[in-house]
C-alpha atoms as one frame of an Amber mdcrd trajectory, in Angstrom:
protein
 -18.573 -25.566 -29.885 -16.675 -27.107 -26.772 -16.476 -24.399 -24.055 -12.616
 -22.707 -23.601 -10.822 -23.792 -20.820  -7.993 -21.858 -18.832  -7.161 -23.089
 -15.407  -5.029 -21.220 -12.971  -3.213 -23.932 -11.384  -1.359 -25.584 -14.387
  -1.634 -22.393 -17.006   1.151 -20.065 -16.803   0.263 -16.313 -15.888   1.747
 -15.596 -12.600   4.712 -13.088 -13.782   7.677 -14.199 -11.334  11.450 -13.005
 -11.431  13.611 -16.139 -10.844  16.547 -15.400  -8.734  19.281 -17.629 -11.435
  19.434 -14.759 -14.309  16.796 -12.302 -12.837  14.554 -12.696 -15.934  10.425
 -12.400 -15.447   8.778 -15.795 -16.209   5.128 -16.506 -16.325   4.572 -19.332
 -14.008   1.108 -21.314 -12.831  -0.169 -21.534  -9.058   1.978 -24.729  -8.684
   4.912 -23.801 -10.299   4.914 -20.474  -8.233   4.772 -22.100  -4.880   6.956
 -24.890  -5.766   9.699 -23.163  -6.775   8.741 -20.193  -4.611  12.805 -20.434
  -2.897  14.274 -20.050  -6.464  12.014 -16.965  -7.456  13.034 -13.919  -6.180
   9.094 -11.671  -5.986   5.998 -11.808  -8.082   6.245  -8.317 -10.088   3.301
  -6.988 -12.509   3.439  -3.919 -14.067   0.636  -3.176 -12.188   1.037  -2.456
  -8.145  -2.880  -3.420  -7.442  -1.895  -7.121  -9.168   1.351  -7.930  -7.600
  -0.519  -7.656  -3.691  -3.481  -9.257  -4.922  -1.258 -12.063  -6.561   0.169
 -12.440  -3.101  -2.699 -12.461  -0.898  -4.493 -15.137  -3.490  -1.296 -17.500
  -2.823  -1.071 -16.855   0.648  -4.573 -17.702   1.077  -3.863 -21.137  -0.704
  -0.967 -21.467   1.918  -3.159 -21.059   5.105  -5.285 -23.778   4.122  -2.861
 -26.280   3.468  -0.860 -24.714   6.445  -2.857 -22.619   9.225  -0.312 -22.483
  11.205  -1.519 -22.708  14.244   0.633 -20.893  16.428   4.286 -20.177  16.520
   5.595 -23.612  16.972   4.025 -24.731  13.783   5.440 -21.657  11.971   8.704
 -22.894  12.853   8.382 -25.965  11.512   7.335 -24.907   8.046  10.232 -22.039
   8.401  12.694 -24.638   9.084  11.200 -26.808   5.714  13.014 -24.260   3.441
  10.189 -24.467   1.220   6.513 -25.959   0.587   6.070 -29.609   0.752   3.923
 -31.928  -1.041   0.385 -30.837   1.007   0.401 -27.865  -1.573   0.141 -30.057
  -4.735  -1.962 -32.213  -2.782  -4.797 -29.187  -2.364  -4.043 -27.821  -5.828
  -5.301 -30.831  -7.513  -8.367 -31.607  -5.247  -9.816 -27.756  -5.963  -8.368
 -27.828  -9.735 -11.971 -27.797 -10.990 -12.681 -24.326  -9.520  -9.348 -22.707
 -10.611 -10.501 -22.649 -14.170 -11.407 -19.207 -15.360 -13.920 -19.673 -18.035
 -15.795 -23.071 -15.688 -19.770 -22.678 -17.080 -21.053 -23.514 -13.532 -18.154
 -21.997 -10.980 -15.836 -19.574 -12.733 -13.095 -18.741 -10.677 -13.735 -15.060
  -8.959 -16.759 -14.687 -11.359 -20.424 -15.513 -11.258 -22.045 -17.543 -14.488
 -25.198 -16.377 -15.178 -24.447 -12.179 -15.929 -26.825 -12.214 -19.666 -24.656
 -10.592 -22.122 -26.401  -8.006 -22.812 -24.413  -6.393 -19.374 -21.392  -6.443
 -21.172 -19.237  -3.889 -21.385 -15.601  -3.241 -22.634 -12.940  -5.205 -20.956
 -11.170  -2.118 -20.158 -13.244  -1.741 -17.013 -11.371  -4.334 -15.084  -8.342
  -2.466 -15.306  -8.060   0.945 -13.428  -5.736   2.628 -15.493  -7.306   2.288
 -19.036 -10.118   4.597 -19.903 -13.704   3.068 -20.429 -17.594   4.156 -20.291
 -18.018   7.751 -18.703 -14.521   7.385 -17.132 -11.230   9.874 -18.026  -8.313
   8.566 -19.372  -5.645   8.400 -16.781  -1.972   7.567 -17.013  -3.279   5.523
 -20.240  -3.931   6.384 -23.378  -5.795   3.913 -25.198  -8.708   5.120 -27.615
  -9.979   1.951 -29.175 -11.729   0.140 -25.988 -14.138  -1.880 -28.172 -11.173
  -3.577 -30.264  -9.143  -4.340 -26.968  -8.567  -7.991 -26.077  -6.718  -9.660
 -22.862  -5.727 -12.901 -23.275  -7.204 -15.580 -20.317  -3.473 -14.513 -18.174
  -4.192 -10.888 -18.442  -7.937 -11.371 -17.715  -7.044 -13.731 -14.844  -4.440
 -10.764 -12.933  -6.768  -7.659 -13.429  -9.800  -9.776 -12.156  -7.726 -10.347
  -8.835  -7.008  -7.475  -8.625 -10.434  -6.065  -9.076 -11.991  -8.172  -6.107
  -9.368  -6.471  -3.471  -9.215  -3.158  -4.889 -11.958  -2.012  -7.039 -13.377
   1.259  -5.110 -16.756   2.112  -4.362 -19.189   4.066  -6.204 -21.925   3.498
  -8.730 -21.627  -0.192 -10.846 -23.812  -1.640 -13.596 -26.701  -3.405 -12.414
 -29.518  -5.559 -13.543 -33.147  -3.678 -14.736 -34.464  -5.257 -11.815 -31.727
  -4.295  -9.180 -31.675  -0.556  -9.237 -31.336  -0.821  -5.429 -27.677  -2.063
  -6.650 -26.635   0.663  -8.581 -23.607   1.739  -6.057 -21.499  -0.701  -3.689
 -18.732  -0.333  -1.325 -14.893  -0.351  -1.887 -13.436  -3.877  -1.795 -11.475
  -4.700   1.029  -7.974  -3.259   0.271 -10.002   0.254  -1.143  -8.086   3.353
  -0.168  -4.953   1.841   1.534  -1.191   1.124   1.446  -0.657  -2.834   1.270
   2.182  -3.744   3.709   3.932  -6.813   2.592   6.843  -7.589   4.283   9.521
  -8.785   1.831  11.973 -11.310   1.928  14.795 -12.322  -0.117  12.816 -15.116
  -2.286   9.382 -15.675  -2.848   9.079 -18.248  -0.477  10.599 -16.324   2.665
   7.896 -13.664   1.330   5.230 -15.501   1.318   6.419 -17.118   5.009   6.902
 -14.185   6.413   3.389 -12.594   5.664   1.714 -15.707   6.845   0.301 -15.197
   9.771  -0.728 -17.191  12.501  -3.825 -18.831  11.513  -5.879 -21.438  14.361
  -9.732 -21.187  12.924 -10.880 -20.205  15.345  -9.261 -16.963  16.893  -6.902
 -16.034  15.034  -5.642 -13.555  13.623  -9.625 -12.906  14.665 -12.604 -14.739
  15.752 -13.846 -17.002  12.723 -16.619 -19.101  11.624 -16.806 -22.557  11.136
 -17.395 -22.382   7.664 -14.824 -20.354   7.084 -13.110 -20.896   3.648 -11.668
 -19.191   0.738 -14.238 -17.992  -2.224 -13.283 -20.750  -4.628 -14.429 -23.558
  -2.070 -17.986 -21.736  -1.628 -20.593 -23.559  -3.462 -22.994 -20.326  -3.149
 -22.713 -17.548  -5.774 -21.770 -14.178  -5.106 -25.176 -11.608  -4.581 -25.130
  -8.102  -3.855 -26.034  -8.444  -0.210 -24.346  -7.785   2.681 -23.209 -10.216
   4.893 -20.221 -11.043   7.283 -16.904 -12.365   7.233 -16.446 -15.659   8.379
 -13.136 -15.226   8.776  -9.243 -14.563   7.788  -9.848 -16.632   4.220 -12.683
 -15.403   3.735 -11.501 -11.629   4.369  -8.448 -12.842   1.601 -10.099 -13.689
  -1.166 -13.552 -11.698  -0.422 -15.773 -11.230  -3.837 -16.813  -7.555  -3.997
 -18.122  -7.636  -6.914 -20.582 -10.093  -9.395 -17.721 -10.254 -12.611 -18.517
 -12.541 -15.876 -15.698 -12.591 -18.882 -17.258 -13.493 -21.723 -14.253 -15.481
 -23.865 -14.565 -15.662 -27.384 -11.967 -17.313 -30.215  -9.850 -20.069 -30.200
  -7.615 -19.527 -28.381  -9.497 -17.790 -26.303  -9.698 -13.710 -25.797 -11.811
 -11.502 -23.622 -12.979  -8.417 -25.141 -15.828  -7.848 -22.486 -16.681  -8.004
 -19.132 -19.634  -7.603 -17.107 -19.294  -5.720 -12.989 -21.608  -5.700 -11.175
 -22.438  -5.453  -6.977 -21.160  -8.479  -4.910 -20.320  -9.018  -1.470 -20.656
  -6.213   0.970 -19.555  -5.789   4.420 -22.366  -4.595   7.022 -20.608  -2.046
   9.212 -18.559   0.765   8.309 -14.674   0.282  10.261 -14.902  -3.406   9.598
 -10.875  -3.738   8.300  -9.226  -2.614  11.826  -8.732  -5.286  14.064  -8.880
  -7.864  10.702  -6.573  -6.625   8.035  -3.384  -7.741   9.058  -1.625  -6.118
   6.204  -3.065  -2.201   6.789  -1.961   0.493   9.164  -4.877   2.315  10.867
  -5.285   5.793  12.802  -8.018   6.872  14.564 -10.727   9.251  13.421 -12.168
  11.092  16.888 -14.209  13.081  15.222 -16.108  10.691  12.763 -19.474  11.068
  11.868 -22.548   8.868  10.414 -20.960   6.509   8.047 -17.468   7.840   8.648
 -14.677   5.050   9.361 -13.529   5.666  12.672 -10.092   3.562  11.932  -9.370
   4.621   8.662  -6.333   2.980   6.792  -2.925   4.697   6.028  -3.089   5.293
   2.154  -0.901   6.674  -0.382  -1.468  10.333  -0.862  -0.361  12.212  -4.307
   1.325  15.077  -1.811   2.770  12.885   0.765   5.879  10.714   0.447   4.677
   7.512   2.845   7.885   7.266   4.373   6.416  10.078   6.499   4.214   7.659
   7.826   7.046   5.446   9.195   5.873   5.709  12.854   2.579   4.544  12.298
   3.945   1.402   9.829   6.224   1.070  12.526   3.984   1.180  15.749   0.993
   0.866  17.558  -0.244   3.538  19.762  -3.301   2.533  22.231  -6.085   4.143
  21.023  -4.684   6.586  18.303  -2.920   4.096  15.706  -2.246   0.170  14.669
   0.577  -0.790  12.714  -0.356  -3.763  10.399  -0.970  -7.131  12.192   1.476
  -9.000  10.213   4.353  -6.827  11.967   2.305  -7.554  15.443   2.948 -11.481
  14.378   6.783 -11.374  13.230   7.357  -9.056  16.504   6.461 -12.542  18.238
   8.146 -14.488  16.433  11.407 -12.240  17.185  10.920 -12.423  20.756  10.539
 -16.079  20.840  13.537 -16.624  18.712  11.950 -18.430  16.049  12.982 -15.850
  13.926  16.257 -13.017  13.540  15.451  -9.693  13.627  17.786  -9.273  10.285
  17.480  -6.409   7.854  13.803  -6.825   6.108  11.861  -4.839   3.277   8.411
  -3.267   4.010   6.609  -3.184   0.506   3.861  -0.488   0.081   0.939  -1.047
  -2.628  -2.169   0.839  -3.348  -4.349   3.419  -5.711  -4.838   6.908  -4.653
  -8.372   8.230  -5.369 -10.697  11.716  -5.709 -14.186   9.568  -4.943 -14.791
   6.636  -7.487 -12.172   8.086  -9.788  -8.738   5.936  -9.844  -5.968   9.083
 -10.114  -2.481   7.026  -9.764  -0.962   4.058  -8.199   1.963   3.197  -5.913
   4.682   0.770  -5.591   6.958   1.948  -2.372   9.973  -0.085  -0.564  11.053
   1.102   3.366  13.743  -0.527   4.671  12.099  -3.109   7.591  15.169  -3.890
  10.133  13.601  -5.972  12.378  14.786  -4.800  16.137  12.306  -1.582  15.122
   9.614  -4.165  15.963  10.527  -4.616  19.583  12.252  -1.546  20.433  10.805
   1.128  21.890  13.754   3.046  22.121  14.435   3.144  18.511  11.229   4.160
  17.615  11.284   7.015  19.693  13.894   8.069  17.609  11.884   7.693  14.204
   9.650   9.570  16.108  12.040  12.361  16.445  13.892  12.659  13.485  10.028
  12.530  11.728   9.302  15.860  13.914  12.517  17.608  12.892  11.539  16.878
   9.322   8.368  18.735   9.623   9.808  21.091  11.729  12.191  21.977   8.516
   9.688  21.997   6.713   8.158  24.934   8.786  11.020  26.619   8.475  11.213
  26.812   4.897   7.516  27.155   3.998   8.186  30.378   6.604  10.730  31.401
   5.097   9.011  31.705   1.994   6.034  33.129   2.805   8.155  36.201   4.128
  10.148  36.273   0.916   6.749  36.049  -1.042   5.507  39.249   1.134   8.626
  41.275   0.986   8.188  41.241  -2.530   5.202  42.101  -2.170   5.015  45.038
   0.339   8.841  45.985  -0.092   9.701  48.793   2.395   7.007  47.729   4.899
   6.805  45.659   8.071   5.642  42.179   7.558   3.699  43.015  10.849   1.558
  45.043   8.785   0.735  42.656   5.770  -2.881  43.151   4.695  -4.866  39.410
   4.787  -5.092  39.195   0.595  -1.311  40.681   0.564  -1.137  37.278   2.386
  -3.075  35.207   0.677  -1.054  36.529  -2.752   1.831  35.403  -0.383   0.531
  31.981  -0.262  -0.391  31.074  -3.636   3.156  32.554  -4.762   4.319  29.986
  -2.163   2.626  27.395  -3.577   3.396  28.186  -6.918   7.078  27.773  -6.424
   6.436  23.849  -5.208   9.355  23.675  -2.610   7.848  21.841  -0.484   8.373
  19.015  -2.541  11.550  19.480  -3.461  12.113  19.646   0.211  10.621  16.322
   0.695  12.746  14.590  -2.269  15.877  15.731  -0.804  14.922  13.830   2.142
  13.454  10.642   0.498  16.582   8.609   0.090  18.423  10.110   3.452  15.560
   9.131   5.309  15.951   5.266   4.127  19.476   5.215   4.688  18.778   6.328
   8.439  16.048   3.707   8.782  18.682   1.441   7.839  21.476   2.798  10.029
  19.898   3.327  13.072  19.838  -0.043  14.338  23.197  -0.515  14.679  23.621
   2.818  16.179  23.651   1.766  19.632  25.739   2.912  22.748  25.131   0.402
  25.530  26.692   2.480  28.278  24.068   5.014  27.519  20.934   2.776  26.397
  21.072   5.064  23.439  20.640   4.778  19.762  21.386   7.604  17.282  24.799
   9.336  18.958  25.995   9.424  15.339  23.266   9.480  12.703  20.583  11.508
  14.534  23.031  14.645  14.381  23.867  13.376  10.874  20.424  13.429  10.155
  19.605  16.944  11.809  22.199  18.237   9.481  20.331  16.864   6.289  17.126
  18.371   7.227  18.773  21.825   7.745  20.353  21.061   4.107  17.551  19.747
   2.490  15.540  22.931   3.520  18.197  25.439   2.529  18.630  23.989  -0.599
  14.699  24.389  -1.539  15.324  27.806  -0.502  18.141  28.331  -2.533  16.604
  26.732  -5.693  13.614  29.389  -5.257  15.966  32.009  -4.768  18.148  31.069
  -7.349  14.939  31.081 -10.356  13.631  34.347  -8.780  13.549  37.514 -11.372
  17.411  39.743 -11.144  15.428  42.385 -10.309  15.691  44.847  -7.198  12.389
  44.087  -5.880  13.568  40.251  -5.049  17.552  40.660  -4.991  16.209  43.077
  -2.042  13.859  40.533  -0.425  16.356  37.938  -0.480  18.805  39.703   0.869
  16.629  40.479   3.681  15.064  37.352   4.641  17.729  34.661   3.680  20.022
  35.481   6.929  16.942  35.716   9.321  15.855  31.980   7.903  19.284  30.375
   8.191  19.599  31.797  11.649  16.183  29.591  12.791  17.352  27.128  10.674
  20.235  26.221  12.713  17.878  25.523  15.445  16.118  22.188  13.800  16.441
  19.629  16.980  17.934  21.181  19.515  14.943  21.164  22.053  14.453  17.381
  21.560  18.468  16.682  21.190  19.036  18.730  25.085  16.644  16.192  26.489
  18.725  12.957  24.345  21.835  12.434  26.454  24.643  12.051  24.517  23.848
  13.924  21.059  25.903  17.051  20.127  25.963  19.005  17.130
């Protein structure tokens, strides 16, 4: 029995929304980047597939490409779309595109025995397998499940940039192996910066590229994983540089295909690649946000990446998507790179999307996934002045948020001790107090009400600009103060509102509602006296 075969470049299994009727289309590597200016994005159900989709064709692109600097950036920009040295690479590394190769899989290893197999549910986070819990899945049958070669071929991309560290299968005779590290893009938010086709996408996340120091100091050898002619081991080692970092093979996978055509019912994981020091993204990712740890210990990152958080919206980490603070936080590289290429002129600072990818964790247990959109205007890259402002209206924000949460707590209390100063609130009367708080979940409502606003500003803010006074923001930074002050009063309200008729809480309402309104109407006014030109 012949071997299967199912190569990447010329099968279809990239899912890709054409811009002419908006309909999702499988497409191969070369279809994708040709056509790249009539698709509109790459979009898989899955978040963790859709960035790793990108980053394995933007890895193809900087070999065929670099650039080099800005000058050659502009040239390909100006092109409209890829030319002829794509197709040209494509079919001189065709043989090591093919998933099921017997000597060079593509993203696998070959010679995994079978008897390390498990259920191919274990390359895909959300579906339950082994010792793991079923999350947002609810598949019971994992021995009967099948991906066809395209399915197999997205969640093993995936895998290599996102799989997260813990304990892994390992050979008898490799029980030094039994854990590994996260994979590169472990624990993060993936910043893409999105244009309006595929191809401005993909141009405008590829950054400046020489070989030799940028976007950081790289090897000679450097190249991506499918040019290696050395098999991934469980040892650690270092990059050699940007496409190596892109396509970097944390873990030993074999699919074993059976049928005709061919399925893939089981998979083997196993250790692979490992980076020697702990902190090794910052100063290398170009896609990540970091902020500084001071008081890391041991094996500690001391630049650990902004990630999604199951209790935080990320839009309240604009500022540090946004900009870099010496010392404290980076905003991803790839912003660092555009910001150039704004101040040059090579390219407008138009109205841009900033996509958001990533898995939130508890340890080496997957607990939900994220797909987030910020609007990206492009002045916020060079302008100093307007992030100040996202600074500001990000600290009246929380500072509603204060308000609220004290609010509550006293309304929790006065029910609690009703005809008694709050002064005098025994420590468990207010720890009752705060898991009554907590119970009621404002807080979040608080933070929905603000979700869309908050985008709308981003968007708005720009534009807002009054060159006689250098200032942006004399209209929607007071509009904006007024949404946090209704955003909060509204989660108070909705409390209020699902409260017991009873005396006990008609009576603490009535007592604490006017005293909260009255701080309330203070949100922003010490940081609006010192902005010339904002009134209420």
């Amino acid at each position: 029995m012949t071997n299967p075969t199912y190569n990447l470049v010329d099968e279809s299994w990239i899912p890709c929304v054409m811009c002419n009727d908006a309909t999702t289309r499988l497409l191969s590597i070369r279809a994708a980047l040709n056509l790249a200016p009539e698709i509109v994005e790459i979009d898989d159900p899955s978040p963790l597939v859709t960035a790793a989709l990108y980053r394995l064709l933007l890895a193809i692109l900087h070999r065929c490409y670099g650039p080099a600097d800005a000058k050659e950036w502009r040239t390909l920009w100006s092109r409209r779309r890829f030319d002829e040295q794509v197709n040209t690479y494509l079919d001189q590394w065709k043989h090591r595109f093919d998933l099921f190769d017997p000597e060079y899989p593509f993203y696998q290893v070959h010679d995994i025995p079978v008897q390390y197999a498990k259920p191919i549910a274990q390359l895909a986070p959300e579906l339950a397998s082994g010792n793991n819990a079923t999350l947002w899945d609810h598949t019971t049958h994992m021995s009967a499940l099948a991906f066809t070669p395209e399915q197999a071929a997205r969640y093993l991309i995936a895998l290599q940039a996102f799989a997260l560290g813990g304990l892994v299968s390992h050979r008898q005779d490799e029980k030094e192996h039994k854990s590994a590290t996260g994979a590169p893009l472990a624990g993060s938010a993936v910043a893409l910066v999105r244009g309006p086709t595929l191809w401005a996408t993909l141009m405008l996340n590829l950054h400046r590229y020489d070989g030799q120091e940028e976007p950081f100091p790289t090897q000679t050898d450097d190249m991506p994983a499918w040019e290696r002619n050395t098999a991934t081991r469980p040892v650690a080692r270092e990059l050699t540089g940007y496409l190596d970092l892109l396509t970097w093979q944390s873990r030993q996978v074999q699919l074993y295909p059976e049928d005709n055509p061919p399925v893939v019912r089981h998979v083997a994981i196993m250790k692979g690649n490992q980076f020697p020091e702990v902190g090794y993204r910052h100063g290398k990712e170009t896609m990540l946000a970091f902020r500084r740890n001071t008081e890391a210990k041991g094996e500690q990152d001391p630049w650990p990446a902004v990630a999604f958080r199951e209790e935080r919206d990320i839009w309240r980490d604009s500022l540090v998507l946004f900009q870099s603070l010496h010392n404290q936080r980076s905003r991803p590289r790839m912003l660092d790179w555009l910001a150039l290429l704004v101040e040059r002129g090579v390219l407008d600072d138009v109205q841009m999307a900033l996509d958001l990818f990533g898995l939130g964790s508890d340890q080496a247990k997957p607990l939900f996934w994220r797909h987030e959109r910020l609007p990206l205007p492009l002045k916020y890259l060079n302008e100093e002045l307007l992030l100040e402002q996202v600074r500001i209206s990000l600290q009246w924000a929380e500072q509603g948020k204060d308000m609220l949460n004290q609010g509550l707590r006293q309304l929790a209390e006065r029910s609690i001790v009703p005809y008694r100063s709050l002064d005098g609130v025994s420590k468990d009367d207010r720890d009752r107090a705060k898991a009554i708080v907590k119970g009621w979940g404002a807080e979040r409502q608080y933070w929905a009400h603000l979700d869309l606003p908050f985008r709308h500003f981003l968007e708005a803010l720009p534009a807002d600009y009054d060159p006689a006074g250098q200032l942006y923001g004399s209209r929607v930074m007071p509009q904006w103060t007024r949404v946090v002050r209704q955003a909060a009063h509204e989660s108070f309200d909705e409390v209020a509102q699902g409260l017991d008729l009873t005396g006990r809480w008609l009576r603490a309402v009535a007592l604490v509602e006017p005293a909260f309104m009255s701080r309330l109407r203070t949100v922003g006014i010490p940081e609006q006296a010192a902005v010339d030109g904002i009134a209420l």
